[in-house]
Coordinates of C-alpha atoms and ligand atoms in Angstrom, one line a residue:
M1 CA 22.4 -25.7 -7.7
T2 CA 21.8 -22.0 -5.9
A3 CA 23.3 -21.6 -2.3
K4 CA 20.7 -22.4 0.1
E5 CA 22.7 -19.6 2.2
V6 CA 23.3 -15.8 0.9
T7 CA 25.3 -13.2 2.2
T8 CA 25.0 -10.0 1.7
D9 CA 25.0 -6.5 3.1
F10 CA 21.7 -5.3 2.4
L11 CA 18.2 -7.1 1.5
V12 CA 15.7 -5.4 0.5
I13 CA 12.5 -7.7 0.3
G14 CA 9.9 -5.8 -3.0
S15 CA 10.8 -4.6 -6.1
G16 CA 7.5 -1.7 -6.0
L17 CA 9.2 2.0 -6.2
A18 CA 10.6 1.8 -2.6
G19 CA 12.8 -0.8 -3.4
L20 CA 14.4 -0.5 -6.2
S21 CA 14.9 2.7 -5.4
F22 CA 16.7 2.4 -2.2
S23 CA 18.2 -0.1 -4.0
L24 CA 19.7 2.2 -7.0
K25 CA 20.8 4.6 -4.0
A26 CA 21.9 2.3 -2.2
I27 CA 25.3 1.2 -4.5
G28 CA 28.4 1.3 -3.4
A29 CA 27.2 1.7 0.2
G30 CA 27.8 -2.2 0.0
S31 CA 27.0 -5.6 -2.1
I32 CA 22.5 -4.9 -2.1
A33 CA 20.3 -8.3 -2.7
L34 CA 16.8 -7.6 -3.7
V35 CA 14.4 -11.0 -3.7
T36 CA 10.7 -9.5 -4.6
K37 CA 7.7 -13.3 -5.2
Q38 CA 7.1 -12.7 -8.3
D39 CA 8.2 -11.1 -11.5
I40 CA 10.3 -7.7 -11.2
A41 CA 7.9 -4.9 -12.7
E42 CA 5.0 -6.8 -10.8
S43 CA 4.3 -4.0 -7.4
S44 CA 1.0 -1.8 -6.7
S45 CA 3.4 0.8 -7.4
R46 CA 2.9 0.0 -11.7
Y47 CA -0.4 0.3 -11.1
A48 CA -0.5 4.1 -10.1
Q49 CA -2.5 6.0 -12.5
G50 CA -2.8 9.3 -10.5
G51 CA 0.4 10.1 -10.0
I52 CA 2.6 12.2 -7.3
A53 CA 2.3 15.1 -5.6
A54 CA 5.3 17.5 -5.0
V55 CA 5.1 21.7 -5.7
T56 CA 6.3 22.7 -8.4
S57 CA 4.0 25.2 -9.6
R58 CA 4.5 29.0 -8.4
D59 CA 0.8 29.2 -7.7
D60 CA 0.9 26.9 -5.6
S61 CA 3.2 26.6 -1.4
F62 CA 4.9 24.0 0.8
S63 CA 2.6 25.4 2.8
E64 CA -1.2 24.6 1.3
H65 CA 0.2 20.2 0.3
I66 CA 1.5 20.6 3.9
Q67 CA -2.0 22.2 5.2
D68 CA -4.0 19.4 2.1
T69 CA -1.8 16.9 3.1
I70 CA -3.2 17.1 7.1
R71 CA -6.5 17.8 7.4
A72 CA -7.3 14.9 4.7
G73 CA -4.9 13.1 7.4
D74 CA -7.7 13.5 10.4
G75 CA -5.4 14.4 13.2
L76 CA -3.1 11.3 13.4
C77 CA -0.9 13.4 10.5
R78 CA 3.1 14.5 12.4
R79 CA 3.5 17.3 11.8
E80 CA 7.0 16.8 10.7
I81 CA 6.5 14.0 9.2
V82 CA 4.4 15.6 6.7
E83 CA 6.8 18.9 6.1
L84 CA 10.3 16.5 5.8
V85 CA 7.8 14.9 3.1
V86 CA 6.3 17.6 0.9
N87 CA 10.0 20.3 0.8
S88 CA 11.2 17.2 -0.1
A89 CA 9.3 16.2 -2.6
P90 CA 10.6 18.2 -5.7
D91 CA 13.8 16.2 -4.7
R92 CA 12.9 13.5 -5.5
I93 CA 10.8 14.2 -8.6
R94 CA 14.1 15.6 -10.5
D95 CA 15.8 12.3 -9.3
L96 CA 12.8 10.9 -11.2
I97 CA 13.4 13.1 -14.5
D98 CA 16.8 12.2 -14.3
L99 CA 16.3 9.2 -14.7
G100 CA 14.0 8.8 -17.8
V101 CA 10.7 9.3 -15.7
E102 CA 8.8 11.5 -19.4
F103 CA 6.0 13.0 -16.9
S104 CA 2.8 14.5 -18.9
R105 CA 3.2 18.3 -20.6
R106 CA 0.6 21.0 -21.1
P107 CA 0.0 20.0 -24.3
E108 CA -0.5 23.9 -24.5
N109 CA 3.1 24.7 -23.6
R110 CA 5.7 22.2 -24.1
K111 CA 7.9 23.5 -21.0
E112 CA 6.1 22.9 -18.7
Y113 CA 4.9 19.9 -16.4
D114 CA 0.8 19.0 -16.5
L115 CA 0.0 19.0 -13.1
G116 CA -3.3 17.4 -12.0
R117 CA -5.9 17.6 -9.4
E118 CA -7.8 14.7 -6.9
G119 CA -10.2 15.1 -3.8
G120 CA -8.7 16.6 -0.8
H121 CA -6.1 18.9 -3.2
S122 CA -6.7 22.4 -2.7
R123 CA -4.1 23.2 -6.1
R124 CA -3.0 21.5 -9.6
R125 CA 0.2 20.5 -8.0
V126 CA -0.4 15.4 -9.4
L127 CA 3.3 15.3 -11.8
H128 CA 1.5 12.7 -14.1
A129 CA 2.4 9.7 -16.5
A130 CA -0.1 10.3 -19.0
D131 CA -3.0 8.0 -16.0
Q132 CA 0.0 5.2 -16.6
T133 CA 2.8 6.8 -13.7
G134 CA 3.3 3.8 -12.4
A135 CA 3.8 2.0 -15.2
E136 CA 6.2 4.8 -16.5
I137 CA 8.3 5.1 -13.2
E138 CA 8.4 1.0 -12.7
K139 CA 9.8 0.6 -16.2
C140 CA 12.4 3.3 -16.1
L141 CA 14.0 2.2 -12.1
V142 CA 13.4 -1.5 -13.8
E143 CA 15.9 -1.5 -17.2
A144 CA 18.2 0.6 -13.9
V145 CA 18.1 -1.7 -11.5
R146 CA 17.9 -5.0 -14.4
A147 CA 21.3 -3.1 -15.8
D148 CA 23.6 -2.3 -12.8
K149 CA 25.4 -5.6 -11.8
R150 CA 25.9 -4.2 -8.4
I151 CA 22.4 -5.5 -6.9
A152 CA 21.7 -9.0 -7.2
V153 CA 18.1 -9.8 -8.2
F154 CA 16.0 -12.2 -7.5
E155 CA 12.3 -12.4 -9.2
D156 CA 9.5 -15.8 -8.3
H157 CA 11.6 -15.3 -4.6
I158 CA 9.0 -14.9 -0.7
A159 CA 10.4 -14.6 2.2
V160 CA 9.1 -16.9 4.2
N161 CA 9.8 -15.0 8.2
L162 CA 12.4 -12.0 9.4
I163 CA 15.7 -13.6 11.3
T164 CA 16.5 -12.6 14.4
T165 CA 18.5 -13.4 17.6
P166 CA 20.2 -11.3 20.1
D167 CA 22.9 -9.3 19.6
P168 CA 25.5 -9.5 22.3
A169 CA 26.6 -6.0 21.5
D170 CA 23.1 -4.4 22.4
R171 CA 22.8 -6.1 25.2
G172 CA 21.4 -9.4 24.2
R173 CA 18.6 -6.9 22.5
S174 CA 16.8 -9.0 19.4
R175 CA 18.3 -8.0 16.2
C176 CA 16.9 -8.5 12.2
R177 CA 19.7 -10.4 10.7
G178 CA 17.9 -11.1 7.2
A179 CA 14.7 -13.3 6.3
Y180 CA 14.0 -17.2 5.1
V181 CA 12.4 -16.4 1.6
L182 CA 10.7 -19.3 -1.0
D183 CA 13.3 -20.2 -3.9
R184 CA 9.5 -21.0 -5.7
K185 CA 11.0 -21.9 -8.4
A186 CA 13.8 -24.6 -6.5
N187 CA 10.9 -25.7 -4.3
R188 CA 13.1 -25.0 -1.3
V189 CA 14.0 -22.6 1.8
K190 CA 17.0 -20.0 2.0
T191 CA 18.3 -18.2 4.3
F192 CA 19.2 -14.9 3.4
L193 CA 21.6 -12.5 6.1
A194 CA 22.2 -8.7 5.9
R195 CA 23.5 -6.4 8.1
T196 CA 20.5 -4.6 7.7
T197 CA 17.2 -5.5 5.8
I198 CA 14.4 -3.2 4.2
L199 CA 11.0 -4.1 4.0
A200 CA 9.8 -2.7 1.3
A201 CA 6.5 -5.7 0.8
G202 CA 4.2 -3.0 0.4
G203 CA 0.4 -2.8 1.3
A204 CA -1.9 -5.8 2.3
A205 CA -4.8 -4.3 0.5
K206 CA -5.7 -7.7 -0.9
V207 CA -7.5 -8.8 2.9
Y208 CA -10.2 -7.4 1.7
L209 CA -12.1 -9.3 -1.2
Y210 CA -12.1 -6.2 -3.0
T211 CA -9.3 -4.7 -4.5
S212 CA -7.6 -2.2 -6.5
N213 CA -4.3 -3.4 -5.9
P214 CA -2.4 -7.6 -7.3
D215 CA -2.3 -10.1 -6.3
T216 CA 1.0 -9.1 -4.9
A217 CA 0.0 -6.6 -1.5
A218 CA -1.0 -9.6 0.9
G219 CA 0.4 -7.7 3.4
D220 CA 3.5 -10.5 4.4
G221 CA 5.7 -7.7 5.0
M222 CA 3.7 -6.4 7.9
A223 CA 2.9 -10.3 8.8
M224 CA 6.6 -10.5 8.7
A225 CA 7.6 -7.7 10.8
Y226 CA 4.4 -8.6 13.6
R227 CA 6.2 -11.7 13.3
A228 CA 9.6 -11.1 14.7
G229 CA 7.6 -8.4 17.3
A230 CA 8.2 -5.2 15.5
R231 CA 5.9 -2.1 16.1
I232 CA 2.7 -2.0 13.7
A233 CA 0.4 1.0 13.8
N234 CA -2.8 2.3 12.3
M235 CA -3.6 -0.6 10.7
E236 CA -7.4 0.5 11.1
F237 CA -7.2 3.0 8.0
M238 CA -7.1 0.9 5.2
Q239 CA -8.7 3.0 2.3
F240 CA -10.9 2.2 0.0
H241 CA -10.8 3.8 -3.2
P242 CA -13.6 5.4 -3.7
T243 CA -14.0 3.9 -7.8
C244 CA -13.0 0.6 -9.3
L245 CA -15.2 -0.4 -12.9
F246 CA -18.3 -2.5 -11.1
H247 CA -17.7 -5.3 -14.2
P248 CA -17.7 -9.0 -13.4
Q249 CA -14.7 -9.2 -15.8
A250 CA -12.6 -6.1 -14.5
K251 CA -11.2 -6.8 -10.9
S252 CA -12.0 -3.5 -9.9
F253 CA -9.8 -2.1 -12.6
L254 CA -9.4 1.5 -10.5
I255 CA -10.5 4.9 -12.6
S256 CA -8.1 7.2 -11.2
E257 CA -8.8 9.8 -8.5
A258 CA -7.8 12.1 -11.0
V259 CA -10.9 12.0 -13.7
R260 CA -12.8 13.8 -11.0
G261 CA -9.9 15.7 -10.5
E262 CA -10.7 17.4 -14.8
G263 CA -14.1 17.7 -13.9
G264 CA -15.6 13.6 -13.9
V265 CA -18.8 14.1 -11.1
L266 CA -20.2 10.5 -9.5
K267 CA -24.2 10.7 -9.6
T268 CA -26.9 7.3 -8.6
G269 CA -28.7 5.2 -10.8
D270 CA -31.4 7.8 -11.5
G271 CA -29.3 10.5 -12.4
R272 CA -28.6 12.9 -9.3
L273 CA -25.2 14.5 -8.2
F274 CA -24.9 14.0 -4.3
M275 CA -21.2 14.1 -3.6
A276 CA -23.1 18.3 -2.9
G277 CA -24.8 16.9 0.5
Y278 CA -21.5 15.4 2.1
H279 CA -18.8 18.3 1.7
P280 CA -18.5 21.5 0.2
M281 CA -15.5 20.5 -2.1
K282 CA -18.2 18.0 -3.4
D283 CA -16.5 15.0 -5.6
L284 CA -12.8 16.4 -4.9
A285 CA -13.4 15.9 -0.9
P286 CA -11.1 14.0 0.6
R287 CA -11.7 10.4 -0.2
D288 CA -12.9 8.7 2.7
I289 CA -15.9 11.3 2.2
V290 CA -16.8 10.2 -0.7
A291 CA -16.1 6.4 -0.1
R292 CA -18.7 6.4 2.5
A293 CA -20.6 9.1 0.0
I294 CA -21.3 6.3 -2.4
D295 CA -21.5 3.3 -0.2
A296 CA -24.8 5.4 2.0
E297 CA -26.2 6.4 -1.6
M298 CA -25.6 2.9 -3.1
K299 CA -27.3 1.1 0.9
K300 CA -29.9 3.7 0.1
S301 CA -31.0 2.8 -2.5
G302 CA -29.8 -1.6 -2.8
A303 CA -27.7 -0.3 -6.2
D304 CA -24.8 -2.8 -6.6
H305 CA -22.6 0.7 -7.9
V306 CA -22.9 4.3 -8.6
F307 CA -22.5 5.2 -12.0
L308 CA -19.2 8.2 -12.6
D309 CA -19.8 10.6 -15.5
I310 CA -17.0 13.0 -17.1
S311 CA -18.5 12.5 -20.7
H312 CA -19.5 16.6 -21.1
R313 CA -16.1 17.4 -21.1
P314 CA -15.6 17.1 -25.1
A315 CA -13.8 13.3 -26.5
A316 CA -10.4 14.6 -27.2
F317 CA -9.3 15.9 -23.4
I318 CA -10.5 12.3 -22.2
R319 CA -8.9 10.3 -25.3
R320 CA -5.6 12.2 -24.3
R321 CA -6.1 12.1 -21.1
F322 CA -7.1 9.7 -19.4
P323 CA -5.7 6.6 -23.0
H324 CA -5.6 3.4 -20.1
I325 CA -9.2 4.3 -19.4
C326 CA -10.2 5.5 -21.9
L327 CA -9.2 1.3 -23.5
R328 CA -10.2 -1.1 -20.2
C329 CA -13.5 0.0 -20.2
R330 CA -14.0 0.0 -24.5
E331 CA -12.5 -3.9 -23.4
F332 CA -15.6 -3.5 -21.4
G333 CA -18.2 -2.0 -23.8
I334 CA -18.4 1.6 -22.1
D335 CA -17.3 4.4 -24.6
I336 CA -16.7 7.0 -22.1
T337 CA -16.4 9.0 -23.9
R338 CA -20.4 8.9 -24.5
S339 CA -21.5 7.6 -20.8
P340 CA -21.0 7.6 -17.3
I341 CA -18.3 4.7 -16.1
P342 CA -20.7 2.0 -12.9
V343 CA -17.7 2.2 -10.2
V344 CA -17.6 0.9 -7.0
P345 CA -15.2 1.2 -3.9
A346 CA -13.2 -0.9 -3.3
A347 CA -9.6 -1.1 -0.8
H348 CA -6.6 0.3 -2.3
Y349 CA -4.3 1.2 0.2
S350 CA -3.2 0.4 4.0
C351 CA -2.3 3.3 5.6
G352 CA -1.0 1.3 8.3
G353 CA 2.5 -0.8 8.4
V354 CA 5.3 -0.6 10.4
R355 CA 6.3 2.1 12.5
T356 CA 8.7 4.0 11.5
D357 CA 11.4 7.5 12.8
S358 CA 11.8 9.6 9.6
R359 CA 14.8 8.2 8.5
G360 CA 13.2 4.0 8.1
R361 CA 14.4 2.6 11.5
T362 CA 11.9 -0.2 12.4
S363 CA 11.4 -0.9 16.8
I364 CA 13.8 -4.0 15.7
P365 CA 17.4 -2.6 15.0
G366 CA 18.6 -4.4 11.9
L367 CA 15.7 -3.8 9.7
L368 CA 13.8 -0.9 7.7
A369 CA 11.0 -0.3 6.6
I370 CA 9.8 2.5 3.6
G371 CA 7.1 2.5 1.7
E372 CA 3.6 1.0 2.3
V373 CA 4.3 -1.7 3.8
A374 CA 5.8 1.2 6.6
H375 CA 4.1 3.7 8.7
T376 CA 6.1 7.0 8.7
G377 CA 3.2 9.3 10.4
L378 CA 2.9 11.4 7.4
H379 CA -1.4 10.1 6.9
G380 CA -3.0 10.0 9.6
A381 CA -6.2 8.7 9.5
N382 CA -6.0 9.1 5.6
R383 CA -4.5 9.3 2.9
L384 CA -4.4 12.5 0.4
A385 CA -3.9 11.2 -2.7
S386 CA -1.2 11.2 -5.1
N387 CA 1.0 11.8 -1.8
S388 CA 2.1 7.2 -1.5
L389 CA 4.4 7.3 -5.0
L390 CA 6.2 10.6 -2.9
E391 CA 6.7 9.0 0.3
A392 CA 8.4 5.9 -0.7
L393 CA 10.7 7.8 -2.9
V394 CA 12.0 9.6 0.1
F395 CA 11.5 6.9 2.4
A396 CA 14.3 5.4 0.2
D397 CA 15.9 8.2 0.3
R398 CA 16.5 8.9 3.5
A399 CA 17.4 5.3 4.2
A400 CA 19.7 5.0 1.4
G401 CA 21.5 7.7 3.3
L402 CA 21.1 6.2 6.6
V403 CA 22.5 2.5 5.6
R404 CA 25.8 4.9 3.6
E405 CA 26.5 6.8 7.0
E406 CA 26.6 3.3 8.7
S407 CA 28.6 1.7 6.2
A408 CA 31.3 0.1 8.3
P409 CA 33.5 -3.0 7.7
P410 CA 31.1 -5.8 8.0
R411 CA 30.4 -7.4 10.9
S412 CA 30.6 -11.3 11.1
L413 CA 26.7 -12.8 10.3
P414 CA 25.8 -14.4 13.5
R415 CA 24.9 -18.7 12.4
V416 CA 21.8 -19.2 12.0
P417 CA 19.5 -22.8 11.1
P418 CA 18.3 -24.0 8.8
W419 CA 14.6 -23.1 7.8
R420 CA 13.1 -26.2 9.4
I421 CA 10.7 -28.1 7.0
G422 CA 10.0 -30.2 10.6
R423 CA 7.4 -33.1 9.7
A424 CA 6.1 -31.4 6.3
V425 CA 4.4 -33.7 4.0
D426 CA 3.3 -32.2 0.5
A427 CA 0.1 -30.7 0.7
S428 CA -2.7 -32.5 -1.4
E429 CA -5.1 -30.8 0.9
A430 CA -4.8 -27.0 -2.2
V431 CA -8.3 -27.1 -1.5
M432 CA -8.4 -25.4 2.4
V433 CA -6.0 -23.0 0.8
A434 CA -8.6 -21.5 -1.1
H435 CA -11.4 -21.7 1.1
N436 CA -9.3 -20.2 4.3
W437 CA -8.5 -17.7 1.2
D438 CA -12.5 -16.5 0.2
E439 CA -13.1 -16.9 3.9
I440 CA -11.1 -14.0 5.4
R441 CA -11.7 -12.2 2.0
R442 CA -15.6 -11.6 2.5
L443 CA -15.4 -11.7 6.0
M444 CA -12.9 -8.4 6.1
W445 CA -15.1 -7.3 2.7
N446 CA -18.7 -7.6 5.0
Y447 CA -17.7 -7.0 9.4
V448 CA -14.6 -4.5 7.7
G449 CA -15.3 -2.9 5.8
I450 CA -16.4 1.0 4.7
V451 CA -19.1 0.9 7.3
R452 CA -17.7 -0.2 11.2
S453 CA -19.6 -1.7 14.1
D454 CA -18.2 -3.2 17.4
K455 CA -21.0 -6.5 17.2
R456 CA -19.5 -6.4 13.2
L457 CA -16.0 -6.2 14.7
A458 CA -16.7 -9.2 17.4
R459 CA -17.7 -11.5 14.4
A460 CA -14.7 -11.4 12.3
E461 CA -12.8 -11.7 15.8
R462 CA -13.4 -14.4 16.9
R463 CA -13.9 -16.3 13.3
L464 CA -10.0 -15.1 12.5
R465 CA -8.9 -16.3 15.5
N466 CA -10.3 -20.6 14.6
L467 CA -8.7 -20.0 10.8
R468 CA -5.2 -18.7 11.6
K469 CA -5.5 -21.7 14.8
E470 CA -6.1 -24.2 11.1
I471 CA -4.2 -22.0 9.4
D472 CA -0.4 -22.7 11.6
E473 CA -2.0 -26.0 12.0
Y474 CA -1.7 -26.6 8.2
Y475 CA 1.1 -24.5 8.0
W476 CA 3.2 -26.6 10.6
N477 CA 2.6 -29.7 9.2
F478 CA 2.9 -29.1 5.8
I479 CA 5.8 -28.3 3.1
I480 CA 5.1 -24.5 2.7
T481 CA 3.7 -22.8 -1.2
A482 CA 4.2 -19.4 -1.4
D483 CA -0.4 -19.6 -1.7
L484 CA 0.2 -20.9 1.9
I485 CA 2.6 -18.2 3.1
E486 CA 0.5 -15.5 2.2
L487 CA -2.7 -17.3 3.6
R488 CA -1.0 -16.9 7.0
N489 CA -0.5 -13.8 6.1
L490 CA -3.3 -12.5 5.1
A491 CA -5.1 -13.9 8.0
T492 CA -2.1 -11.8 9.9
V493 CA -2.9 -8.4 9.0
A494 CA -6.3 -9.0 9.4
S495 CA -6.6 -10.4 12.5
L496 CA -3.8 -6.2 12.8
I497 CA -6.8 -4.8 11.6
V498 CA -9.5 -6.0 13.7
R499 CA -8.5 -5.5 17.0
S500 CA -6.7 -2.1 15.4
A501 CA -11.0 -1.3 14.8
R502 CA -11.5 -2.6 18.3
R503 CA -9.5 -0.6 19.5
R504 CA -10.7 2.5 18.3
K505 CA -13.9 3.6 19.7
E506 CA -14.1 7.0 17.0
S507 CA -14.7 7.6 14.4
R508 CA -12.3 9.2 12.3
G509 CA -10.8 9.1 8.7
L510 CA -10.8 6.4 7.0
H511 CA -12.2 4.6 11.0
Y512 CA -16.5 4.6 10.4
S513 CA -18.0 2.6 13.6
L514 CA -22.3 3.0 13.9
D515 CA -21.8 2.7 17.6
Y516 CA -19.3 5.4 17.8
P517 CA -19.5 8.5 14.9
K518 CA -18.1 10.9 16.5
K519 CA -13.8 11.7 16.8
D520 CA -13.3 12.0 20.7
D521 CA -9.8 14.0 20.3
R522 CA -9.7 13.5 24.0
R523 CA -9.7 9.2 24.2
F524 CA -7.9 9.1 20.4
R525 CA -6.3 12.0 19.1
K526 CA -3.1 8.7 19.2
D527 CA -2.4 6.1 16.9
T528 CA -3.0 3.0 17.3
V529 CA 0.1 0.2 18.0
L530 CA 0.4 -3.4 18.7
W531 CA 3.1 -5.5 18.8
K532 CA 4.1 -9.3 19.3
K533 CA 4.2 -9.6 23.1
Ligands
SIN601 C1 -5.7 7.6 -8.3 O1 -5.6 7.3 -9.5 O2 -6.7 7.6 -8.5 C2 -4.7 7.0 -7.7 C3 -3.6 7.8 -7.0 C4 -3.5 7.4 -5.5 O3 -3.9 6.7 -4.3 O4 -2.8 7.9 -4.3

């Protein structure tokens, strides 16, 4: 029988790049418990294809990477954070190499790394491991974490709620003390008490019907932090990746932006190249612009997809540079060395999240947030490609530095009541979970997608209000399951996105409104911040 209460110095929630690398860096600063809702290797990081942007070549400069990031962010990046992240990049890349991560090298000079280019970048600066960079990094981090017995890993454990109590040493201000966590195998809720809780629970793209993300990206961290009273910023900026494979069985498989970086071009069904009409950088324009251009072309022609064509490059090059994409497309009957790939945009990355400072501190003492769950100010209104793994690495490092400095003999943790099951009885109405789940994701896709309007947002808000009421009733009346926890989180995050989008009465970065098609710097050059009063 496993203990119902676990006491630890650091509770890490999530096993993507941020959670794993924080855990490794915090070794020695105290005891570490890492909870992850499935297998430790499952996370969005694992599916990252493109790579990590970092200035490593003599032709490049920090100032250009900073400028590219700020230009993509469309007026909302925090300059000091951009500088911090870009300047730290080479050191964080070195950490990964020391851990055994093998980035691709140039075939003509094996001493040099092969640098990829992606949308919005003025230089080649993306380190990659062919087209499976996330998988290569996760493999090395997972091996290192598994090998170190000082990190206690709890797989199949999904966090339910953060635990907060008043802190008498801080004038009664609410402090995070850990989390209630559902052990999915034992089917019971355990209490994890921690000196510091580190949210590394990833993003929320699963709130949309079509997403490049794995099923785990349900916005759990953002929803829990919001319920606990944390400040949540810029949720309206959901990034849609312009090119996911259009195929009924492909589950929005990503076709990396690096394909366009290597010369791939977007075209309509009748072979017309269209990006020159939308941006001077054509197919390598920032992602928000490319996704909107595809959406506009699809609406204009009534087609349900466009095409991405790299077949003009030598077949041997395509196979070497994109082995995974070649293989997956071939499984669906597409030979990308000979024919164009049918593609559509899909929800990909949450630029908003739990607001933090430059060391991962949230507005709740005792709670840090790192990785996609966080809003640090790096991405502004639109993330520059391949800046997200970098952000996760830099903030994991900074948060670990912080807990090391704060490292102190553990203060006694307060007693907290066990999770209350209340009037719960077994849920047999799984159909309600499935129905509401589908409804939320569909309404977000239809009403809160790439192009928005006041009317659609108002409709989404009304519908979500009713759904949330229904879900809450269900939630407190039945024994909780992982599906129910995720459904409740999805509903919360969907509402946060809609509320933020309704406040921003302009178009900027990833938020485009038909009613306010212009940017309004005077009124809206600021973050949208929400919290539970
Ligand atoms: C891609 O490979 O296109 C994804 C990279 C990213 O999201 O930064």
